[in-house]
Short mmCIF file of C-alpha atoms and ligand atoms in Angstrom, two decimals:
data_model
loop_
_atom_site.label_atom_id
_atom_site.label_comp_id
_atom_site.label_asym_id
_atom_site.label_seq_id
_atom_site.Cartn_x
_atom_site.Cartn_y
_atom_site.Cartn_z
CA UNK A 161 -64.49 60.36 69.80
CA UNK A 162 -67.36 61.44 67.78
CA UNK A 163 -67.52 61.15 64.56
CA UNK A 164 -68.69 64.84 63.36
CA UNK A 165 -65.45 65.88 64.24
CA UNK A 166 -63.33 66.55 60.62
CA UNK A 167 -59.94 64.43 60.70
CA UNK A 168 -56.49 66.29 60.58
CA UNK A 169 -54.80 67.04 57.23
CA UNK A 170 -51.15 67.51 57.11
CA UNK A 171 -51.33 70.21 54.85
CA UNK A 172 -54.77 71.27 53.15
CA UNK A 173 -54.37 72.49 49.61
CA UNK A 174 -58.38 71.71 48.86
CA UNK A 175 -59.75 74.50 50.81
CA UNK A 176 -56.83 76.89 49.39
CA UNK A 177 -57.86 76.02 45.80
CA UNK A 178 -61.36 76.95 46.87
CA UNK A 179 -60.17 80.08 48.20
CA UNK A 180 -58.58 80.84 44.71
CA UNK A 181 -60.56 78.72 41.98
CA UNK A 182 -61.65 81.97 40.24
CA UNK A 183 -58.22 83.68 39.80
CA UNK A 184 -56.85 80.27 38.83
CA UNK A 185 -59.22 79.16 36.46
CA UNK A 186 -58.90 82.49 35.10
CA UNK A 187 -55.26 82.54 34.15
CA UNK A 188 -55.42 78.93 33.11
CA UNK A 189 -58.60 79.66 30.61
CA UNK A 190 -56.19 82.41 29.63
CA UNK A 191 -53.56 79.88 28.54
CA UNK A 192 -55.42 77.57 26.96
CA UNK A 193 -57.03 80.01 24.85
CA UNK A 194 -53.38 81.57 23.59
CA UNK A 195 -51.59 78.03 23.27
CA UNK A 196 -48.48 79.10 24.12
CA UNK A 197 -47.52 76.43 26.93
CA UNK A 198 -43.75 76.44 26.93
CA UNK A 199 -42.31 80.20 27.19
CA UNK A 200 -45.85 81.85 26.82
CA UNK A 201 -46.06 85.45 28.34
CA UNK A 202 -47.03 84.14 31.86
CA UNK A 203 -43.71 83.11 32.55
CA UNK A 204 -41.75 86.11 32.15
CA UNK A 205 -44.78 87.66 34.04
CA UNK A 206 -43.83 85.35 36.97
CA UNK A 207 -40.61 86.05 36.84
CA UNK A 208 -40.89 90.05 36.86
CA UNK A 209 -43.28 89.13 39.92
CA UNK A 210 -40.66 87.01 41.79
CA UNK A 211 -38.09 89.86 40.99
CA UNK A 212 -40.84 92.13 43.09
CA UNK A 213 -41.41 89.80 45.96
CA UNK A 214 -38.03 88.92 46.56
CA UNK A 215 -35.80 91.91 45.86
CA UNK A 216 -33.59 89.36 43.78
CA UNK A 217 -32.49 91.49 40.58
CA UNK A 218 -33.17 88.20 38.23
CA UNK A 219 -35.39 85.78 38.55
CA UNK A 220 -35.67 82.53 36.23
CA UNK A 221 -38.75 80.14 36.27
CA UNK A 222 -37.78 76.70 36.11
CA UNK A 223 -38.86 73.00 36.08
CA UNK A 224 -38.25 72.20 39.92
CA UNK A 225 -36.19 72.85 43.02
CA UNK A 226 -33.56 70.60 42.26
CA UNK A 227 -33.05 72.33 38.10
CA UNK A 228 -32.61 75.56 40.16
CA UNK A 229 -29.83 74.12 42.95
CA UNK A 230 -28.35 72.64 39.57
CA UNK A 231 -27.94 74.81 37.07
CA UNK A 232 -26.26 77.96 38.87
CA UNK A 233 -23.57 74.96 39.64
CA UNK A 234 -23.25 74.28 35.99
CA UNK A 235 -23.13 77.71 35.51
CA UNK A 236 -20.47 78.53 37.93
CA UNK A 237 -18.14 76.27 36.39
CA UNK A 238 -18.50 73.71 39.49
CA UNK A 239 -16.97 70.55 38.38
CA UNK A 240 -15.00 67.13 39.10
CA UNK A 241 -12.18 68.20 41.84
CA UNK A 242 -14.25 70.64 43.65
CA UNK A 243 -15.98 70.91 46.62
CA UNK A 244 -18.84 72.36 47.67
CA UNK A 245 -19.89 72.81 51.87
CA UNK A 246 -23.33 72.01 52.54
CA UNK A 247 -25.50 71.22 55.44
CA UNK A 248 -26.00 67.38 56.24
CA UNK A 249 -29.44 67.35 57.33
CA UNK A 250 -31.66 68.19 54.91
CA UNK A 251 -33.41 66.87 51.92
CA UNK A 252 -31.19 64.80 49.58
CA UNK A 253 -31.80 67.22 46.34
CA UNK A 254 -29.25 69.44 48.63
CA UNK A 255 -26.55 67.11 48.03
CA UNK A 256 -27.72 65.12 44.96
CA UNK A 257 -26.72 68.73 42.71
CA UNK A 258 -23.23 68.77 44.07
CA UNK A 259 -22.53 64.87 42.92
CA UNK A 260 -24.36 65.81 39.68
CA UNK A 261 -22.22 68.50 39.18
CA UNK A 262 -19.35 66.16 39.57
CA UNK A 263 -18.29 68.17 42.62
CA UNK A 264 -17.98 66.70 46.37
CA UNK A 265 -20.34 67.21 49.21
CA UNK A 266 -18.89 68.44 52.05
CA UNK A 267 -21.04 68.31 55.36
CA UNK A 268 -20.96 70.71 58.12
CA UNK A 269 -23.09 70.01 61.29
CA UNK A 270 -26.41 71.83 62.13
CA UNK A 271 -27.27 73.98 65.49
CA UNK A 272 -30.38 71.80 66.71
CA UNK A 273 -32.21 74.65 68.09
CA UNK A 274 -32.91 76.09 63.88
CA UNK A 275 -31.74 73.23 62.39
CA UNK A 276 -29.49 75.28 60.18
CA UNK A 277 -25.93 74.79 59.08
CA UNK A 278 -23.88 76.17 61.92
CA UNK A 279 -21.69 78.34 61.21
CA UNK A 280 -19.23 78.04 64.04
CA UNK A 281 -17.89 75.02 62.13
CA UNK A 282 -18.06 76.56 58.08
CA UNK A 283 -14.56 77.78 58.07
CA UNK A 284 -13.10 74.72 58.98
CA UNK A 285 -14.79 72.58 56.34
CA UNK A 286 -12.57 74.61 53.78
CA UNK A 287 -9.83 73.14 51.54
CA UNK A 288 -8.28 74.48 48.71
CA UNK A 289 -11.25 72.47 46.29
CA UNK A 290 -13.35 74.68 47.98
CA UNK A 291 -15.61 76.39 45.18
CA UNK A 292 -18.60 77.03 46.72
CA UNK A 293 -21.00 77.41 50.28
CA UNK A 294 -24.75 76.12 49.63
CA UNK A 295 -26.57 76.68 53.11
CA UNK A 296 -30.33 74.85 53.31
CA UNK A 297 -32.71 77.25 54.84
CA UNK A 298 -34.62 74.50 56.43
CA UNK A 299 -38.34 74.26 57.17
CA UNK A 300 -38.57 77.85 56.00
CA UNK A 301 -36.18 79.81 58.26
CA UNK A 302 -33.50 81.52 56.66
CA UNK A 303 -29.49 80.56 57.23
CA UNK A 304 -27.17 82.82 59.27
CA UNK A 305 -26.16 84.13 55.49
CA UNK A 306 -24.56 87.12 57.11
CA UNK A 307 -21.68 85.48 58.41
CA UNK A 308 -21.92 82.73 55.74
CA UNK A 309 -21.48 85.25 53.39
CA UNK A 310 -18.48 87.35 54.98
CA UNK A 311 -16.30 83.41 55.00
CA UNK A 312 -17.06 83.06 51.66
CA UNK A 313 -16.11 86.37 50.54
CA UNK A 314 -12.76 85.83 52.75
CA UNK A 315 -12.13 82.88 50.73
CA UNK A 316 -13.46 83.75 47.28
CA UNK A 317 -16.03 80.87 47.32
CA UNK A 318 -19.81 81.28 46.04
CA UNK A 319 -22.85 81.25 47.91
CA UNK A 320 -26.08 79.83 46.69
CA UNK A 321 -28.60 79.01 49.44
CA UNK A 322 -30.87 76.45 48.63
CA UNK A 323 -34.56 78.51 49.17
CA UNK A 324 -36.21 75.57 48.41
CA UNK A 325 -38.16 75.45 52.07
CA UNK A 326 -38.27 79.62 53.01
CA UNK A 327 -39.79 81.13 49.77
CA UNK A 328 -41.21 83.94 51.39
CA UNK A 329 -39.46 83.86 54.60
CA UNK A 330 -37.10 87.04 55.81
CA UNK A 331 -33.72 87.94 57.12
CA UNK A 332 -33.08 91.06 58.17
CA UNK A 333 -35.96 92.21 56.28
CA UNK A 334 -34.38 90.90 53.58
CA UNK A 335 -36.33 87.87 51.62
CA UNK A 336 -34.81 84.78 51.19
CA UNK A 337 -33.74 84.35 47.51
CA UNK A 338 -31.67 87.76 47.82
CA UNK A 339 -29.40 87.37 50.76
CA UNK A 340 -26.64 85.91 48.61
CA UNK A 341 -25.60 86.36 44.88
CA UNK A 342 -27.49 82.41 43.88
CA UNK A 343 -30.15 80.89 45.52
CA UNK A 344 -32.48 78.35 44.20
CA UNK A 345 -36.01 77.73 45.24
CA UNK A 346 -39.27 75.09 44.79
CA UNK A 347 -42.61 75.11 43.69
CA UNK A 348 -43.24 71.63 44.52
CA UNK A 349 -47.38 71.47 45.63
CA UNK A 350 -46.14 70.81 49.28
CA UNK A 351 -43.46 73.91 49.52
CA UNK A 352 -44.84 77.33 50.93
CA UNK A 353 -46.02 78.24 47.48
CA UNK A 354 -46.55 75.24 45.36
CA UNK A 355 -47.96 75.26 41.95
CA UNK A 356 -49.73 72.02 40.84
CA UNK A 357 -47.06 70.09 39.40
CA UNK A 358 -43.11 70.62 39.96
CA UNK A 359 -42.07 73.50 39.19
CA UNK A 360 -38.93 75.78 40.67
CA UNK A 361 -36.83 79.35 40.79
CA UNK A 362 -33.20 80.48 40.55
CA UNK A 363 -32.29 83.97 41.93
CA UNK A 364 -29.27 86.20 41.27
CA UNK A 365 -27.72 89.47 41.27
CA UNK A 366 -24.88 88.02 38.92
CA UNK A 367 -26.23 89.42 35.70
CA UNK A 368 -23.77 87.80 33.64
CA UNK A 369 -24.53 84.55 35.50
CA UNK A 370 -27.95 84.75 35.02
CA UNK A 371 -27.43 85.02 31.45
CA UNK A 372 -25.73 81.87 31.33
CA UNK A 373 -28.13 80.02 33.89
CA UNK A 374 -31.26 81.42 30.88
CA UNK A 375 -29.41 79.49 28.46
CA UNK A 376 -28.66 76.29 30.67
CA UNK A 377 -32.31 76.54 31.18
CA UNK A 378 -33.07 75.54 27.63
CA UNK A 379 -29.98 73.12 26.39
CA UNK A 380 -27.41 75.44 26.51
CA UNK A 381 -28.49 77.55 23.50
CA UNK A 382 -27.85 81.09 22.78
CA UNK A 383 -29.80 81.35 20.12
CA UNK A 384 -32.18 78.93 18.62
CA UNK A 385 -30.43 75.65 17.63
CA UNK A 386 -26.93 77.08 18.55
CA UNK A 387 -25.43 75.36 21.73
CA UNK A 388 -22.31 76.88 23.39
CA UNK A 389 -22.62 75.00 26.42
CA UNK A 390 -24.04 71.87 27.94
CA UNK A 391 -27.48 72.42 29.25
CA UNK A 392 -30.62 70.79 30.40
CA UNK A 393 -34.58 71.26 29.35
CA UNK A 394 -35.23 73.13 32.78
CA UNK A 395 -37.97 75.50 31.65
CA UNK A 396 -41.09 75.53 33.82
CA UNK A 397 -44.35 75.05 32.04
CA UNK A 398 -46.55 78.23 31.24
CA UNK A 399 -49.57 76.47 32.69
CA UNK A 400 -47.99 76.34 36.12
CA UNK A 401 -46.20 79.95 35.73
CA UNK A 402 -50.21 80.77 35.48
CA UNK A 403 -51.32 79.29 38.21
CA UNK A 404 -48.06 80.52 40.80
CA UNK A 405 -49.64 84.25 39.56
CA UNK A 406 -53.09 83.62 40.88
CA UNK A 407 -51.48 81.82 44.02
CA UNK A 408 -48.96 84.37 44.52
CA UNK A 409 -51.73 87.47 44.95
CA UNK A 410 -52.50 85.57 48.32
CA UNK A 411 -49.19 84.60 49.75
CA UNK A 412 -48.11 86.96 51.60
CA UNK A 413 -52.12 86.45 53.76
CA UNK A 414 -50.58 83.28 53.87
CA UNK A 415 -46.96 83.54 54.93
CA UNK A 416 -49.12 85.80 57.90
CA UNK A 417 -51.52 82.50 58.90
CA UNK A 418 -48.55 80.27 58.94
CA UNK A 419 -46.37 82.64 61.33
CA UNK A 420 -49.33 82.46 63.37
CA UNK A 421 -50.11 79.16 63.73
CA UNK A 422 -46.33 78.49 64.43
CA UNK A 423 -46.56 81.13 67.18
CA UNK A 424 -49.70 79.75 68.68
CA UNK A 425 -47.59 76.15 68.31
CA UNK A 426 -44.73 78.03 70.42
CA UNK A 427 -46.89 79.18 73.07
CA UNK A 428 -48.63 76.15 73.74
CA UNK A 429 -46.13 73.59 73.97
CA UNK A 430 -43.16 75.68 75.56
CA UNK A 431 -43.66 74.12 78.99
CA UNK A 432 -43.51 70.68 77.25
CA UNK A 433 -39.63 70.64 77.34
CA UNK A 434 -40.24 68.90 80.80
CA UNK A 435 -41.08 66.27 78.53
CA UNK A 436 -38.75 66.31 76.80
CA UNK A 437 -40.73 67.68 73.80
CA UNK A 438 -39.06 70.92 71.89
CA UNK A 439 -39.86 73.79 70.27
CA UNK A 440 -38.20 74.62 67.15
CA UNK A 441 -36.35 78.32 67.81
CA UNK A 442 -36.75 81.25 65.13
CA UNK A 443 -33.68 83.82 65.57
CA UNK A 444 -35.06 87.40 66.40
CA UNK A 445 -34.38 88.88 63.15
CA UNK A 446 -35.99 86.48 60.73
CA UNK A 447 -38.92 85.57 59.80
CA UNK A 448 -39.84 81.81 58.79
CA UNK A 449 -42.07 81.07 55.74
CA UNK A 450 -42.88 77.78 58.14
CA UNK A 451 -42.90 75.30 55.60
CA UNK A 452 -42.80 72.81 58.06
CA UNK A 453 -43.49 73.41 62.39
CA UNK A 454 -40.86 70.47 63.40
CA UNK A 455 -40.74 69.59 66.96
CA UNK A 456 -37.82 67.45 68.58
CA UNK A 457 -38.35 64.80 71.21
CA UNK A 458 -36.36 62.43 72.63
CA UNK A 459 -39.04 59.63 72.53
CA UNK A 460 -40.02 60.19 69.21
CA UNK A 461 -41.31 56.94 68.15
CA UNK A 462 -43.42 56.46 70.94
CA UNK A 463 -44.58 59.84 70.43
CA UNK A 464 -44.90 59.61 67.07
CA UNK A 465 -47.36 56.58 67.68
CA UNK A 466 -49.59 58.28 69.70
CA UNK A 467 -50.21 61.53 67.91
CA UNK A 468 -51.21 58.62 64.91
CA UNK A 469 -53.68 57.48 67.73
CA UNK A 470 -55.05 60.66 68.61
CA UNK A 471 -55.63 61.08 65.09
CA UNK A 472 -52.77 63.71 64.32
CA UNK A 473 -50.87 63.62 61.13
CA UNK A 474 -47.16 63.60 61.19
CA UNK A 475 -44.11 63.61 59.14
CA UNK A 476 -40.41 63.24 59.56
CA UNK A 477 -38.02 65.51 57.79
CA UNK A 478 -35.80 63.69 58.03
CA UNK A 479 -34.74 60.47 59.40
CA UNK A 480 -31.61 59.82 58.04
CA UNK A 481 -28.60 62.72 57.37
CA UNK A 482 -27.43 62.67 53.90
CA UNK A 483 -24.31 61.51 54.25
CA UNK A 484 -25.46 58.20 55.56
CA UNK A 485 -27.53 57.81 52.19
CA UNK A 486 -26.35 54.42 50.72
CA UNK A 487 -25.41 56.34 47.87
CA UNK A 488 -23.52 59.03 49.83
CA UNK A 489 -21.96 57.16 51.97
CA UNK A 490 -18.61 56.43 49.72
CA UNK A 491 -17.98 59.72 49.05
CA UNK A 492 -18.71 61.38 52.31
CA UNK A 493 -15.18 60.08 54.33
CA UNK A 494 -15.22 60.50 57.93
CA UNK A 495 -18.94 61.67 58.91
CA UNK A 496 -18.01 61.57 63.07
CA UNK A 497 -18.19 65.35 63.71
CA UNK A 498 -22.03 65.36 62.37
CA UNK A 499 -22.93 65.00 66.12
CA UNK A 500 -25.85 67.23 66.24
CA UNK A 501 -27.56 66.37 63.04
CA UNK A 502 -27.37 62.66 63.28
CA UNK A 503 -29.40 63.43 66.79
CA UNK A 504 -31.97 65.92 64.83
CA UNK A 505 -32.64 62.88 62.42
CA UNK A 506 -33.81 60.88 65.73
CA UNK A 507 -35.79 63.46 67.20
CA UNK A 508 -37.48 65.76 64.72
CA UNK A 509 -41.10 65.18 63.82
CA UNK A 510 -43.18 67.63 61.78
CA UNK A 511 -47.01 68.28 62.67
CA UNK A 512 -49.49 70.15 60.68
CA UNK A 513 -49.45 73.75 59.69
CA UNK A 514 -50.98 75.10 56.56
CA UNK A 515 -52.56 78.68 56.06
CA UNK A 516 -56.02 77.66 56.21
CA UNK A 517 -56.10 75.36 59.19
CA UNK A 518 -59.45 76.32 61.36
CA UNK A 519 -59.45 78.11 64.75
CA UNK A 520 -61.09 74.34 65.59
CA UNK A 521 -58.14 72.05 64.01
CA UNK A 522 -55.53 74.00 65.28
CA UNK A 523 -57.27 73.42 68.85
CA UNK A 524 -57.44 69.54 68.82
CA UNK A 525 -53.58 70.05 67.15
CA UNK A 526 -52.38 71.93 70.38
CA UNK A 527 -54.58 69.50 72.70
CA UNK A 528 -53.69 66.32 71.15
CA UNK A 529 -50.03 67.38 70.67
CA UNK A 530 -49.81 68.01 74.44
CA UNK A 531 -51.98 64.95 75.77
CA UNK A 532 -48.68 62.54 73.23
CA UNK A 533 -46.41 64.48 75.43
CA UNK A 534 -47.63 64.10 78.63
CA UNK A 535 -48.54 60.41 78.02
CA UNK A 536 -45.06 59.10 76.03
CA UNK A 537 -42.65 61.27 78.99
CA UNK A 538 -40.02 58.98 79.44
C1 PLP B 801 -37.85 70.15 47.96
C2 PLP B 801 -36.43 70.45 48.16
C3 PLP B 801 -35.53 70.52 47.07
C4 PLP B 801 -35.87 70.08 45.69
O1 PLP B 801 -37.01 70.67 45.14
P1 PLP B 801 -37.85 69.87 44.02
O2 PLP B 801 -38.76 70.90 43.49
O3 PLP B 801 -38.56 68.76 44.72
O4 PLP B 801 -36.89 69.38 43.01
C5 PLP B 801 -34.23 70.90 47.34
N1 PLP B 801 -33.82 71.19 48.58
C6 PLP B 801 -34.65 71.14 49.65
C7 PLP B 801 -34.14 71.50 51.00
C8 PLP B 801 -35.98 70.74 49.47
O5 PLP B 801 -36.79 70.67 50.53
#
């Protein structure tokens, strides 16, 4: 291989930051020069933007993705005794808020061809602890929150979708964030739109629980040094509410490049299902924000090792389900039914996609991605 040839990033936040140094520098200079950096103006700014982008009717800034799966829980009233249906594969933070609430996790298993919960097998996860449904739209593509949304209603349980992957993806036109009454999202530098630290967002059209969440946000007070509930210090910096408004002028460019990419991705390795390589499958009426491209293959180890050799960065999201977490485990009870997503956590590998990946890199992606195929078929 020559050596003029620039290696593969996973993801490539350095040439996005040169895309946007002015506008950030900007906002940050702005900061520093008013010294407000917890609650300065810049966050309710972001938050009136989020309300824009998303359709949500509140937004709250706050310190990460797992504060804003956490707090509408507290807020909610979810405690010891209840229960609370999730997904099993995704990342732990999904269940990790439903223990920390004192609640249960219960796990329903995933449809392997979007990874989601499916929800063919919600209803039947219900008991009468049943408080609440928190679906994972994983690696960016919305959750059938539709019919998640009609059993919950049927059973009086709340729905907060945990956004923390599909900021900016769609659902029937619809972005995710404000296709239930809750949803939580992350800022983390990796997600779709990261900010350069942790940082996170709670949605809701619950004004009255979004009132309460505001207050949760900042140690339970409702006015300054008067507590009427238990809270945390959630709030999300005002230097990193700054720098989500410069980043968010460009997303929407970028929620276009990674849509792309992904459909470039689909093209090109379709016919390697004869390898048993997979595509990942995007219903017709939504729109991933892609924050991973996650293929599945049945030989994923030796596949795995050869994209390393061709020079291909990979990840895997994830290789164990939750429930099988050493400190899950206990709690989870009888995990046999979680067929599908115990496979997924075998198969799935995520390659490279970012919104400023070169007409060149995304070439020797496609190429390389193919030549592991073809050379690991079992
Ligand atoms: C990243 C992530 C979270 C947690 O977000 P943090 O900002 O890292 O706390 C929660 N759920 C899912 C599915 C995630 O990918």
């Amino acid at each position: 291989m020559s050596t003029n040839i620039p290696s593969i990033p996973f993801i490539d936040l350095k040439t996005q930051y040169q895309a946007l140094k002015g506008p950030i520098h900007e906002r940050i200079q702005k900061v520093l020069d008013h010294g407000a950096f917890v609650n300065g103006p810049e966050v309710s700014e972001l938050e009136r933007a989020l309300e824009k982008f998303t359709g949500a009717k509140h937004a709250i800034a706050c310190a990460n993705g797992t504060d804003a799966l956490l707090i509408p829980l507290m807020a909610l009233g979810i405690q010891a005794g209840d229960e609370v249906i999730t997904t099993a594969f995704s990342f732990i933070a999904s269940a990790e808020v439903i223990v920390l609430a004192g609640a249960k996790p219960v796990y329903v298993d995933i449809d392997l061809k979007t990874f989601n919960m499916d929800v063919s097998q919600l209803e039947k996860a219900i008991t009468p602890k049943t408080k609440a449904i928190m679906p994972v739209s994983l690696y960016g593509q919305v959750a059938d929150m539709d019919e998640i949304n009609a059993i919950a209603q049927k059973h009086g349980l709340f729905v907060i979708e945990d956004a923390a992957q599909s900021f900016g993806g769609t659902y029937k036109n619809q972005k995710s964030g404000a296709c239930s009454d809750y949803a939580g999202t992350s800022f983390f530098p990796a997600k779709p739109l990261g900010c350069y630290g942790d940082g996170g967002a709670i949605f809701t059209n619950d004004s009255k629980i979004n009132t309460a969440m505001k207050e949760i946000r900042e140690h339970g007070s409702e006015k300054r040094y008067y507590h009427t509930r238990v809270g945390l210090n959630a709030r999300l910096d005002t230097l990193q509410c700054a720098i989500l408004l410069a980043k968010l002028e460009r997303y929407s460019w970028e929620l276009e490049q990674r849509d792309r990419i992904a459909k470039d991705y689909h093209q090109a390795f379709q016919e390697l299902s004869q390898y048993e390589v997979y595509t990942p499958h995007v219903k017709s009426d939504r729109i991933s924000a892609w924050a991973q491209y996650t293929l599945r293959s049945t030989h994923r180890d030796a596949f795995q090792k050869k994209l390393t050799e061709l020079g291909v960065p990979t990840s895997i999201h994830y290789p164990m389900i939750m429930p099988d977490q050493p400190a899950y485990q206990k709690q989870a009870g009888d995990t046999s039914h979680l067929v599908k997503a115990r496979q997924a956590a075998q198969e799935v590998i995520s390659i490279p996609i970012y919104p400023d990946m070169s007409e060149a890199i995304l070439k020797q992606v496609i190429e390389k991605v193919r030549t592991a195929a073809l050379s690991t078929k079992s």
